[in-house]
Coordinates of C-alpha atoms in Angstrom, one line a residue:
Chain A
X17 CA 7.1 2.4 48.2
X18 CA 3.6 3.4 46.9
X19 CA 2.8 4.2 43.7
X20 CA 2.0 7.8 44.4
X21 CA 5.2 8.3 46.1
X22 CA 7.2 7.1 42.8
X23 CA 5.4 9.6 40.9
X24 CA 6.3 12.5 43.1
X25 CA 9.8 12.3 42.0
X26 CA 10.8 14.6 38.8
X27 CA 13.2 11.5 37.1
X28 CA 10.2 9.0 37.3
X29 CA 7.6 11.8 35.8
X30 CA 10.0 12.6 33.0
X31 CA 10.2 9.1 32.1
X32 CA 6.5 8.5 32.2
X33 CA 5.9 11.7 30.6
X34 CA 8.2 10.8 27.8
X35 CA 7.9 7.2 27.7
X36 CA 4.1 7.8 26.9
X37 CA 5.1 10.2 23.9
X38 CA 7.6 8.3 22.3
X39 CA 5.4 4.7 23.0
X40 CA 2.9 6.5 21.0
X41 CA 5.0 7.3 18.3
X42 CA 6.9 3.9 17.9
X43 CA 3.1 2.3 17.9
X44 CA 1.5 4.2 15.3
X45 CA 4.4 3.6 12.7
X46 CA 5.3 0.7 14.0
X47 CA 2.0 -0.6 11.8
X48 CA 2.7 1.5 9.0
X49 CA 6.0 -0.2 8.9
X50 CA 5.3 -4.1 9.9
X51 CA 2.4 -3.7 7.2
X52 CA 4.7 -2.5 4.4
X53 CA 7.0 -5.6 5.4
X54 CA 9.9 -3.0 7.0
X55 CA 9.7 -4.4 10.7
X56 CA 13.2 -4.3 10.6
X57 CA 14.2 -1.4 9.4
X58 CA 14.2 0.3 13.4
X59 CA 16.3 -2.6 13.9
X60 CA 18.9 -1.2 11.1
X61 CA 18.3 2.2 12.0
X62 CA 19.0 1.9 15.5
X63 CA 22.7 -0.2 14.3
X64 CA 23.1 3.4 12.5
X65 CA 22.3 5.0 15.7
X66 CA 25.2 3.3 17.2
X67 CA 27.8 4.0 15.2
X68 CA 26.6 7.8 15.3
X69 CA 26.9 8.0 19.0
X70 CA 30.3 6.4 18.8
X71 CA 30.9 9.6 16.4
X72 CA 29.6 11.9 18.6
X73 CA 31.5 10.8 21.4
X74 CA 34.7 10.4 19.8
X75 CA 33.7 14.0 18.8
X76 CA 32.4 14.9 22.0
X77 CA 29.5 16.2 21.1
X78 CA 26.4 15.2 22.5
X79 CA 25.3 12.3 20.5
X80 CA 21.6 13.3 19.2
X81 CA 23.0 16.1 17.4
X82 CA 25.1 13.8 15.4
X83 CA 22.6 10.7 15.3
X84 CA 19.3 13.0 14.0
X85 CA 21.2 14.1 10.8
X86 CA 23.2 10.7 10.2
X87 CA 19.9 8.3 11.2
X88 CA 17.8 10.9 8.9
X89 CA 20.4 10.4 5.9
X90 CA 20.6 6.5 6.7
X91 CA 17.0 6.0 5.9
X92 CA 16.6 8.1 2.8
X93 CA 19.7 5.6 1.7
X94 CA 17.7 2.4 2.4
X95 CA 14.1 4.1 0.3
X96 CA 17.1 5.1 -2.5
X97 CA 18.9 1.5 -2.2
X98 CA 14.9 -0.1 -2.6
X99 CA 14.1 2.1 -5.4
X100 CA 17.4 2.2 -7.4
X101 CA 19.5 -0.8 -6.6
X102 CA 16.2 -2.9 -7.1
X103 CA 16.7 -5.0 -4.0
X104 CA 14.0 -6.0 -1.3
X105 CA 13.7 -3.7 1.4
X106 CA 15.4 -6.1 4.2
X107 CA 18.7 -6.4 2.2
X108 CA 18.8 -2.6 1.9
X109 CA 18.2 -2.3 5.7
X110 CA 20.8 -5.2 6.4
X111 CA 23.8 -2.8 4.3
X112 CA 23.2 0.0 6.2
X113 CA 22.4 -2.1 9.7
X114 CA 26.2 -3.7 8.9
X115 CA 27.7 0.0 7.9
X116 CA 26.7 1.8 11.0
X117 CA 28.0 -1.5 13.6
X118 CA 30.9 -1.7 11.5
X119 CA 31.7 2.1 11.9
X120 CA 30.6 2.2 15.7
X121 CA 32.9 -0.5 16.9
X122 CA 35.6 0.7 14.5
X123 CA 35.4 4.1 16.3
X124 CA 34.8 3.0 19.3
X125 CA 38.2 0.5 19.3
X126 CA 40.1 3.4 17.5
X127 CA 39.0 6.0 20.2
X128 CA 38.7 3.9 23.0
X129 CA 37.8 5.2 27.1
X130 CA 33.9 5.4 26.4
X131 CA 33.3 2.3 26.1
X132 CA 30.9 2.8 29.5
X133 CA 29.0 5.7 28.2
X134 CA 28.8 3.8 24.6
X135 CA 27.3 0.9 26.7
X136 CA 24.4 3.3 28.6
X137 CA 23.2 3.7 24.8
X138 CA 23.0 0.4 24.3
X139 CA 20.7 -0.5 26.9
X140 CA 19.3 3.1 27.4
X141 CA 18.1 4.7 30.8
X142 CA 14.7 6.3 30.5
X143 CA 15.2 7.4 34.2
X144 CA 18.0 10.0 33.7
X145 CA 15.6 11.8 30.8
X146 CA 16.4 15.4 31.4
X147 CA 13.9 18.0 30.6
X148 CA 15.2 18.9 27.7
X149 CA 15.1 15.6 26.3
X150 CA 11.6 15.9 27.3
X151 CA 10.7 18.5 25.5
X152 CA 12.2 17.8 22.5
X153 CA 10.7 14.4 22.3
X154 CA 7.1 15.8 23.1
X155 CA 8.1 18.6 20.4
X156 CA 9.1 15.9 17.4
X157 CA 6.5 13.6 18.5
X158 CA 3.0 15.9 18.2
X159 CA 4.8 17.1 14.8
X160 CA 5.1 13.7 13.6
X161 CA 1.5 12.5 14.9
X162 CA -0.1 15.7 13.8
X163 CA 1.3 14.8 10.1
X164 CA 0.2 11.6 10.2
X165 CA -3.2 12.2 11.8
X166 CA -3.5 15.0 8.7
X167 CA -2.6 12.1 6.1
X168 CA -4.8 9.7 7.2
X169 CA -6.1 8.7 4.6
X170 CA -3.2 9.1 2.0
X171 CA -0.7 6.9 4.5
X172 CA -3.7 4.0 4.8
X173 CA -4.0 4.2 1.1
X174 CA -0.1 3.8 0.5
X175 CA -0.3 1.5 3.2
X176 CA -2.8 -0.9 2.1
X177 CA -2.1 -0.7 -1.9
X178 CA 0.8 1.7 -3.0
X179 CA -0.3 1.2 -7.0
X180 CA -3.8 2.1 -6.6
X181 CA -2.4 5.1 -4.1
X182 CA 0.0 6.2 -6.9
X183 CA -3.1 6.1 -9.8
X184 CA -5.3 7.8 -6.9
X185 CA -2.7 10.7 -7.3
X186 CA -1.4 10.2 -3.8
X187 CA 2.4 11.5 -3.5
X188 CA 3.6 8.4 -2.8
X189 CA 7.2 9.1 -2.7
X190 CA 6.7 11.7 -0.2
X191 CA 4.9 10.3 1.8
X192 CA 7.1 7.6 2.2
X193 CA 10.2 9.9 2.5
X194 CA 8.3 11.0 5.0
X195 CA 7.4 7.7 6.9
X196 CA 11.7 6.6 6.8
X197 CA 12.0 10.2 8.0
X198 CA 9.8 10.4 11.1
X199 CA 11.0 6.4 11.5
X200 CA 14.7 8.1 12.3
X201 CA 13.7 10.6 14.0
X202 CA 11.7 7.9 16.6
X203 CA 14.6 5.8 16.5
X204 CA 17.1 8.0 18.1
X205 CA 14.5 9.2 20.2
X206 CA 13.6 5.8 21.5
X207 CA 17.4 4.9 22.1
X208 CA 17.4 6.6 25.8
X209 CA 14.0 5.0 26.4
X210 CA 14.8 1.2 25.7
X211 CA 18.7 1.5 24.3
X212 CA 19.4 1.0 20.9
X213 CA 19.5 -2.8 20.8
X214 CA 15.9 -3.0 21.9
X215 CA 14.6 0.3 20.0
X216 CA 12.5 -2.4 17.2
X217 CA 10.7 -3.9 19.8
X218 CA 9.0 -0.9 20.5
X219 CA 8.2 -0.5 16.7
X220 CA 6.9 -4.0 16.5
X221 CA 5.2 -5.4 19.7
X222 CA 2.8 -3.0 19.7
X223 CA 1.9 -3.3 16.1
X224 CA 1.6 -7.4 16.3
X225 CA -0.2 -7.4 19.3
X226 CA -3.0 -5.1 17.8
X227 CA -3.0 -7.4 14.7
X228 CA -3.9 -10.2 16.7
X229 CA -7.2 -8.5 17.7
X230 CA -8.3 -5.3 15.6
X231 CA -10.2 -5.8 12.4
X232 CA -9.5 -2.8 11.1
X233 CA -7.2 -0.2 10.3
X234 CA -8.1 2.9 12.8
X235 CA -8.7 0.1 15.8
X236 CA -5.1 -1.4 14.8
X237 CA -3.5 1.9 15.5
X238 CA -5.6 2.8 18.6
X239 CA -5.2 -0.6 20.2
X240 CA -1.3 -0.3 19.1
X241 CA -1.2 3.4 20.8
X242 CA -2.9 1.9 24.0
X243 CA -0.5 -1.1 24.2
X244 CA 2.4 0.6 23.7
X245 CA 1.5 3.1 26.3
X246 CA 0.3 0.8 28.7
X247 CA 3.7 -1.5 28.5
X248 CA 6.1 2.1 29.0
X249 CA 4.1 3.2 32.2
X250 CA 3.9 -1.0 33.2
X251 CA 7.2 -1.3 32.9
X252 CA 8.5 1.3 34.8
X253 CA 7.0 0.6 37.7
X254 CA 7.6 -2.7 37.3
X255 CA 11.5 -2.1 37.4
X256 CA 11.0 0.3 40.2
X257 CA 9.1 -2.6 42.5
X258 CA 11.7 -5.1 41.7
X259 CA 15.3 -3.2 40.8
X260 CA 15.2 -4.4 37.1
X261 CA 16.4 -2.3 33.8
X262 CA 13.8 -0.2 32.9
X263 CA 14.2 -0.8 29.1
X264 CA 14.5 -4.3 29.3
X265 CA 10.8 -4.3 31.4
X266 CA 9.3 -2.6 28.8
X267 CA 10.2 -4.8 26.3
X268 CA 9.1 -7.7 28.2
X269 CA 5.6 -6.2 29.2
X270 CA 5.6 -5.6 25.4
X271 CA 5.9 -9.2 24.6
X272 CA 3.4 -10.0 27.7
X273 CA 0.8 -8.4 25.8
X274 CA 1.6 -10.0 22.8
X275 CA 1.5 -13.5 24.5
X276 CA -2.1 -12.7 25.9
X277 CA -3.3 -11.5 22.4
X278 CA -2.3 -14.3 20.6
X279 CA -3.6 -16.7 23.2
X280 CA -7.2 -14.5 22.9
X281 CA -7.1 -15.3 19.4
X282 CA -6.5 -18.3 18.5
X283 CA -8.7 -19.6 22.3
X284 CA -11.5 -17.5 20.5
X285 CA -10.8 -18.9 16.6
X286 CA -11.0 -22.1 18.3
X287 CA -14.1 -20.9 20.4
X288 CA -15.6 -20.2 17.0
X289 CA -14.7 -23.3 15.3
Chain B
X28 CA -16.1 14.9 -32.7
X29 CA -15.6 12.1 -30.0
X30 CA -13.6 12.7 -26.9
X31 CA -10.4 11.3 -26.2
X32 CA -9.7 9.7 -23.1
X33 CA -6.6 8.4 -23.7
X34 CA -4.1 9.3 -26.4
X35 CA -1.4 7.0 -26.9
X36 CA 1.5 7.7 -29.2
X37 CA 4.4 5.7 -30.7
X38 CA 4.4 4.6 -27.0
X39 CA 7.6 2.0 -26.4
X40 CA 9.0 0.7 -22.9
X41 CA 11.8 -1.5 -22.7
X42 CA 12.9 -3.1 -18.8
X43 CA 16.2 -4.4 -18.2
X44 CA 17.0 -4.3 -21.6
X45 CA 14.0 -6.6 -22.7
X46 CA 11.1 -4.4 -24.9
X47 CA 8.4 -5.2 -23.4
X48 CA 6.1 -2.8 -25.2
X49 CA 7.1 -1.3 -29.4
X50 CA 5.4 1.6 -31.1
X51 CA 2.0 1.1 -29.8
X52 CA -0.4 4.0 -31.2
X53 CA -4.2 3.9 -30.3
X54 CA -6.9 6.5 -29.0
X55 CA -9.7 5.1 -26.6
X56 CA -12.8 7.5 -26.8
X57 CA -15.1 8.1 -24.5
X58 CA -18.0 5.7 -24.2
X59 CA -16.2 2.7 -25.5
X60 CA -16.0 -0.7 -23.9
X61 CA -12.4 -2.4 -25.0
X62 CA -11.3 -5.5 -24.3
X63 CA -7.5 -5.6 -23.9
X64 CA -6.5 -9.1 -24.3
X65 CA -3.2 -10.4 -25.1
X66 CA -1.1 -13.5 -24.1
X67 CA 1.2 -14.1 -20.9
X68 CA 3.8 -11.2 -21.0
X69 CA 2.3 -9.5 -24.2
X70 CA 2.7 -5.9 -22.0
X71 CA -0.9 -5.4 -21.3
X72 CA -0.5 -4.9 -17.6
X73 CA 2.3 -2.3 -18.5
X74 CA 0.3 -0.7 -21.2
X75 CA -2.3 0.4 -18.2
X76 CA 0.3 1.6 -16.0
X77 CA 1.9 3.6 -18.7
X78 CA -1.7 5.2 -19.4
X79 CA -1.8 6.0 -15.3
X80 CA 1.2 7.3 -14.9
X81 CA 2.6 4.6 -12.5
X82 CA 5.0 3.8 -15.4
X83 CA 7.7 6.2 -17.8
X84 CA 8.1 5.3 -21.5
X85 CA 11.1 4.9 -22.9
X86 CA 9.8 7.0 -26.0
X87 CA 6.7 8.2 -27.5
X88 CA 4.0 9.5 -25.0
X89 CA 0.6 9.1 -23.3
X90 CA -2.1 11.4 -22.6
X91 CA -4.9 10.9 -20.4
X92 CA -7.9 13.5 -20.8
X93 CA -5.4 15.2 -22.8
X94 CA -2.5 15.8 -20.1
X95 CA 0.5 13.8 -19.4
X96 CA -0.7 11.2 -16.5
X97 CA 1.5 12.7 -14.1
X98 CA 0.2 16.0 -14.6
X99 CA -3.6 15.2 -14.7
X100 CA -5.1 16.5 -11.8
X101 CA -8.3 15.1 -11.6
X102 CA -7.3 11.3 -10.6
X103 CA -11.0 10.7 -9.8
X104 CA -12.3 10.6 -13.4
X105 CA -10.4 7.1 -13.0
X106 CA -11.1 4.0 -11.6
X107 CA -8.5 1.9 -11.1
X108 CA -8.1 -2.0 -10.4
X109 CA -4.6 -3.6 -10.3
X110 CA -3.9 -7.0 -11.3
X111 CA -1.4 -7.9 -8.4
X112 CA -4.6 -7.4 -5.7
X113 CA -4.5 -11.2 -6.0
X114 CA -1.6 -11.1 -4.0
X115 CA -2.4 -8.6 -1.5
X116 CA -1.5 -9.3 2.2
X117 CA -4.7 -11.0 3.9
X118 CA -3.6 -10.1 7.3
X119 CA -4.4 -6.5 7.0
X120 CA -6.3 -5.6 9.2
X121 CA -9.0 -3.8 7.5
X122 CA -12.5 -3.6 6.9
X123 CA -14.5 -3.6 3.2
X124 CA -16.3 -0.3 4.1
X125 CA -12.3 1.4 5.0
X126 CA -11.5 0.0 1.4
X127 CA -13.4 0.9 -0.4
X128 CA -13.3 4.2 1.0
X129 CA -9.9 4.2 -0.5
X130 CA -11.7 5.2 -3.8
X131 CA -12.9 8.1 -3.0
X132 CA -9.8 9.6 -1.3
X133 CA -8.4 10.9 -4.9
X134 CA -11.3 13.4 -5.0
X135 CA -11.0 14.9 -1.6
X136 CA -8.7 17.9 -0.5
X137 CA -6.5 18.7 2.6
X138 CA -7.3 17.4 5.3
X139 CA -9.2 14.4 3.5
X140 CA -12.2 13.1 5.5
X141 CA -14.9 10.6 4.5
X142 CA -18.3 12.3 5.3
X143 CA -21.8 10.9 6.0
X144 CA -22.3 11.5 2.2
X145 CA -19.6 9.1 1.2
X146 CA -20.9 6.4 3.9
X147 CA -23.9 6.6 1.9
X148 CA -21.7 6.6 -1.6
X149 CA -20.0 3.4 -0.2
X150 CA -23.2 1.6 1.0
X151 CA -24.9 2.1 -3.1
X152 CA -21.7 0.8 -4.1
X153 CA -21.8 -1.9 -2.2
X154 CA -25.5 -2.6 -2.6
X155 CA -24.6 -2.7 -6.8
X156 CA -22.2 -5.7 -6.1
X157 CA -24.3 -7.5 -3.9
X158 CA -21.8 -7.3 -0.5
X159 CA -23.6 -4.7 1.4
X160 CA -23.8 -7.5 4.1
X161 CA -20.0 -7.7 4.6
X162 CA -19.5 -3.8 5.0
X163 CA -17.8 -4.4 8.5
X164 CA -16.0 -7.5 7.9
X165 CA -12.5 -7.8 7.9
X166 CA -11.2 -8.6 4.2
X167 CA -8.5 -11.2 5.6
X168 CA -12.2 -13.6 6.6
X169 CA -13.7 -13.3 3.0
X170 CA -13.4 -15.7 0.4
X171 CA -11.5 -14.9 -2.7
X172 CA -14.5 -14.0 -5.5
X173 CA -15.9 -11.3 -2.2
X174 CA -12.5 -9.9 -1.5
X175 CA -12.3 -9.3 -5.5
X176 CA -15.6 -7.8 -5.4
X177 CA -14.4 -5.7 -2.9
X178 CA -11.7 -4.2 -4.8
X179 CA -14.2 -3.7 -7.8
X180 CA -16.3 -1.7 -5.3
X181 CA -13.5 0.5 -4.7
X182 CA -12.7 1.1 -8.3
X183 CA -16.1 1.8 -9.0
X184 CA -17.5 4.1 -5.9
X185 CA -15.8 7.7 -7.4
X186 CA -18.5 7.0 -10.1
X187 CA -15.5 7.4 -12.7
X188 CA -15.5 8.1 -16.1
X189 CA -12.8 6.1 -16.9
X190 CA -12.6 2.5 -16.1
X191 CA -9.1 0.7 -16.1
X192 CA -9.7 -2.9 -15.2
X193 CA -7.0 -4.9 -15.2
X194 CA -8.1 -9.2 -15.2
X195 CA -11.1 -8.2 -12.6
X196 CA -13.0 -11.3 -12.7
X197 CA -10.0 -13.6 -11.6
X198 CA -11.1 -16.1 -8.6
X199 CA -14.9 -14.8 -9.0
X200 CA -16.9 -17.4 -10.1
X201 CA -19.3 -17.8 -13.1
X202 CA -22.4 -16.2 -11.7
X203 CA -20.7 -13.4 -9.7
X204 CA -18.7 -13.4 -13.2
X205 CA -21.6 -12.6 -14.8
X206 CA -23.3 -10.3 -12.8
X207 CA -20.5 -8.2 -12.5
X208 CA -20.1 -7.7 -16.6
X209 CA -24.0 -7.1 -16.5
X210 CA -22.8 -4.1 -14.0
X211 CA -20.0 -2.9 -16.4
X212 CA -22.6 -3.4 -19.4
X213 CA -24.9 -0.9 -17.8
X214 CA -22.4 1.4 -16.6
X215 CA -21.1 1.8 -20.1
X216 CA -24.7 1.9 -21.5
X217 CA -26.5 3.6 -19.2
X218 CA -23.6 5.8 -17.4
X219 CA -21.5 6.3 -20.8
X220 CA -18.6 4.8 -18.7
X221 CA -15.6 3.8 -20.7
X222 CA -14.5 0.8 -20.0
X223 CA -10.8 -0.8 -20.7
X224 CA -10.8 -4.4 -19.6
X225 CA -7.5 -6.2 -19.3
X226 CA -8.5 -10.1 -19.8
X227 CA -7.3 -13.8 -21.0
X228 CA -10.7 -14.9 -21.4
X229 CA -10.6 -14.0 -25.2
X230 CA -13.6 -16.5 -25.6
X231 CA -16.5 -14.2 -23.3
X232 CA -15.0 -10.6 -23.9
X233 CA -16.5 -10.9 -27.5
X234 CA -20.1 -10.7 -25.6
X235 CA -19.5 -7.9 -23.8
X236 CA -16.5 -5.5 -25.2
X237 CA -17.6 -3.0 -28.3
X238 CA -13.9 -3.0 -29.4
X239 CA -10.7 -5.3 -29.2
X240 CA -7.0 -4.4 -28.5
X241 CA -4.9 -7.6 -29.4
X242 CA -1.2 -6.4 -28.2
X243 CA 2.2 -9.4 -28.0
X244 CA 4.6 -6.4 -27.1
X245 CA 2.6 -4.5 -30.6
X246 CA -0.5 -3.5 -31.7
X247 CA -1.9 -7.2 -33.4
X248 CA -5.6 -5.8 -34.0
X249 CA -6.9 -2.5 -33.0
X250 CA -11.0 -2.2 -33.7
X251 CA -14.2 -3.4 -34.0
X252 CA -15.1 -6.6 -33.1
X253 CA -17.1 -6.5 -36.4
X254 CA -13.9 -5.8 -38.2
X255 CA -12.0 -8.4 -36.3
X256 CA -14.2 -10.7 -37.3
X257 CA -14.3 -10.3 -40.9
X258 CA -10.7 -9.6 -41.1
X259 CA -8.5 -12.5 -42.8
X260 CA -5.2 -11.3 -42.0
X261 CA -6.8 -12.2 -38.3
X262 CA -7.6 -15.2 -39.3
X263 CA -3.8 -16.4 -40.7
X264 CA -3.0 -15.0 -37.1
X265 CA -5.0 -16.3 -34.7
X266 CA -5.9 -19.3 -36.8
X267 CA -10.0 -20.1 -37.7
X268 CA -11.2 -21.6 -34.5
X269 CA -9.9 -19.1 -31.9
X270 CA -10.9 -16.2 -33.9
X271 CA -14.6 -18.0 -34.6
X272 CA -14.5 -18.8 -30.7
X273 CA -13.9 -14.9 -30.2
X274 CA -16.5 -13.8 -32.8
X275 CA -19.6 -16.8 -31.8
X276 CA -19.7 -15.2 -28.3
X277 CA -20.0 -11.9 -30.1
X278 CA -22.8 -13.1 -31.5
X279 CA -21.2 -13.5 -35.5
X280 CA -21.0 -16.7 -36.4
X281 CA -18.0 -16.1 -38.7
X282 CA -17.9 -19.2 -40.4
X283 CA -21.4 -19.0 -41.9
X284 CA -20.7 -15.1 -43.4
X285 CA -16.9 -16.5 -44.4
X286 CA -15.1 -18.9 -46.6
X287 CA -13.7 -21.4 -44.1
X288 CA -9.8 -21.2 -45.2
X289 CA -8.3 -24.2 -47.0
X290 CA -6.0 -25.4 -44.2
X291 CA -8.6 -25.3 -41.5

């Protein structure tokens, strides 16, 4: 089937539509985040997200509504668990990673019969994006850009040096409240795009394939951006031509682009040398 | 009547239990140069942060331009370089000119933008510490004495008032070394900039430092470098040859102008 064809359908617009947004989103704080050493803290989140849509389930509720406010509260506990328990920022994400598995199985065994619909998290289905999800997911994610985009500046400051930011008179602790914050809110929207258990990859990949190339900041987030974007759209198609799971594809057209990048590098360091 | 810049107060600051800091008092006016030197764990590093802000005392208090530091608004009287930059993360991917725009961004309001007028504050900066030629490189491909010099640029390109410098000739070497105390010398001459130098290198900061704060967790010597000099109960602490190695490169030659104690 032609390309063109695809795109005439609705489903495969809505995921394009929305994969593009939320790529976006994952890319540009996916840098914040692997350069502030928290690369794993969509992993943790996304374990959180889990054991939310177990609740909401069990509940029957439709999961987002319980996952925004519980993901939300989930990172503000890992920036409160860095701050006061004074421990690194990957043991604090590991507690909370283990709480929310923990509590998702535990529901999920204790409630049992959606097991299946537990399982379509997992992996997610960026295909059967309704239009609501759509909307809400280009809603939260020009808020989020349009914040960040505004803070410029501020976030590459905090980014780049937190103590000179903080004697600059930067906010620092709002802004990154804010950073955990929109990081939640990406997370459970990324979970119907690539499934919880691949949610980090779309924070990371991006971010660590621009490092391999950009040599500075603003060209770390654009090239990010355009990776990330170009991997959604890739692999969608790409499970279209060949019947394969849409998240998974994107993931692996993620690490494609990673592979090439580091290969450009270090065959042009080498060049160099 | 001189201006304070800083007003420090029966300032204390204990971590984990350990005091790290006990009833330190001292005023740093404007247009002094003073060299903060101290040894290994003496608090000299904290003592900054408490003047910024970035740390609470336990008791006592700080003022800086006669407000508490976290409710001075005008951050870009300050300029600011931390010690731990020596450990910063070399794989960022970021260019000198974007960090040293980091300097100006106290002084700008919502939305902050860097304008053609701060490209041009950035280049002079650059131009003063000799790296105007590196202005697009990534910092993660410079050596160690250029990525310092860097992070000097940045403290120094809002033109402050106020210099907080904490160890900012680490890894540069003696001619860069040099060079950038000349810079400081004329800043503080020239510009009336007041400098507050955090340092080990107790035997140069004589040459260049009008004033000398000696802190191990207290105030050892707060004053002159004249004062310090001539002082004997300095002497019985620091012992004859350390404090003559302090006071030759200020350019007194102690043991000519005093009795050389009996134990020496």
């Amino acid at each position: 089937m032609p390309i063109l064809e695809y795109l005439s359908y609705g489903f495969i617009q809505r995921a394009i539509i929305t994969g593009a947004f939320i790529s976006v989103l994952c890319s540009t704080l996916g840098v914040l985040l692997v350069l502030r050493r928290l690369s794993l803290i969509g992993d943790g989140l996304a374990h959180v997200t889990f054991g939310s849509v177990a609740l909401g389930l069990l509940f029957g509720v439709y999961p987002i509504y319980i996952s925004l406010p519980v993901v939300m509260a989930s990172s503000l506990g890992i920036l409160k668990l860095m701050e006061r328990a004074r421990i690194f920022g990957d043991a604090a994400i590991g507690i909370l990673s283990a709480i929310g598995i923990a509590g998702g199985v535990m529901i999920a065994s204790l409630a049992g019969g959606f097991n299946v619909d537990l399982f379509s998290y997992l992996f997610g289905n960026i295909l059967s994006i309704s239009i609501q999800e759509v909307y809400t997911s280009i809603v939260l994610s020009l808020i989020v850009l349009t914040v960040i985009v505004f803070n410029y500046h501020d976030i590459f400051s905090i980014t780049f040096d937190e103590e000179f930011a903080k004697a600059g008179g930067v906010n620092t602790q709002k802004l990154n409240t804010m950073i955990v914050l929109f990081t939640a809110i990406t997370v459970v929207l990324t979970m119907k795009v690539v499934g919880i258990m691949l949610t980090s990859a779309l924070l990371i990949f991006p971010a660590v394939t621009a490092f391999q190339i950009a040599r500075s900041f603003k060209n770390a987030l654009l090239m990010a951006g355009a990776v990330a974007l170009a991997s959604v759209v890739i692999g969608i198609f790409l499970s279209l031509f060949f019947n394969l799971p849409t998240g998974a594809s994107i993931v692996i057209v993620n690490a494609a682009f990673f592979g090439v990048a580091f290969i450009f590098k270090h065959t042009l360091r080498s060049g160099h040398d | 009547m001189p201006v304070k810049l800083v007003n420090i107060e029966n300032l204390s600051y204990r971590y984990n239990s350990i005091d790290v800091l006990s009833d330190i008092s001292c005023d740093i006016v404007a247009g002094e140069y003073i060299g903060l030197v101290g040894p290994n764990g003496s608090g000299k590093s904290t003592l900054i942060k408490l003047m910024l802000g970035l740390l609470v005392p336990t008791s006592g208090s700080v003022k800086l331009f006669g407000h508490p530091p976290a409710a001075m608004k005008y951050r870009e009287r300050i300029g600011y370089l931390p010690q731990k930059m020596n450990f910063f993360n070399p794989y960022f991917p970021s260019t000198v000119k974007e960090i040293v725009s980091l300097g100006l961004v106290s002084k700008k309001k919502f939305p902050k933008r860097i304008g053609d007028s701060d490209e041009a504050t950035i280049d002079r900066t650059l131009e003063m510490l000799n790296i105007a030629d590196i202005k697009d490189k990534a910092i993660g491909d410079l050596s160690g004495g250029q990525q310092q010099r860097v992070f000097i640029a940045r403290a120094l390109v809002n033109d402050p008032e106020l210099l907080l410098l904490d160890e900012p000739t680490t890894a540069l070497d003696p001619e860069t070394r040099e060079n950038f105390f000349e810079i400081l010398r004329r800043l503080n001459r020239d510009k009336k900039v007041t400098v507050v130098l955090v340092t080990h290198d107790t035997g140069t900061i004589g040459k260049y430092a009008s004033k000398l704060l000696y802190i191990d967790k207290e105030i050892v010597f707060f004053g002159d470098f004249d004062e310090f000099c001539m002082s004997g109960d300095m002497t019985k602490f620091f012992g004859p040859s350390s404090q003559h190695l302090i006071c030759h490169r200020h350019g007194m030659n102690i043991l000519t102008v005093k009795q050389r104690p009996n134990n020496d």
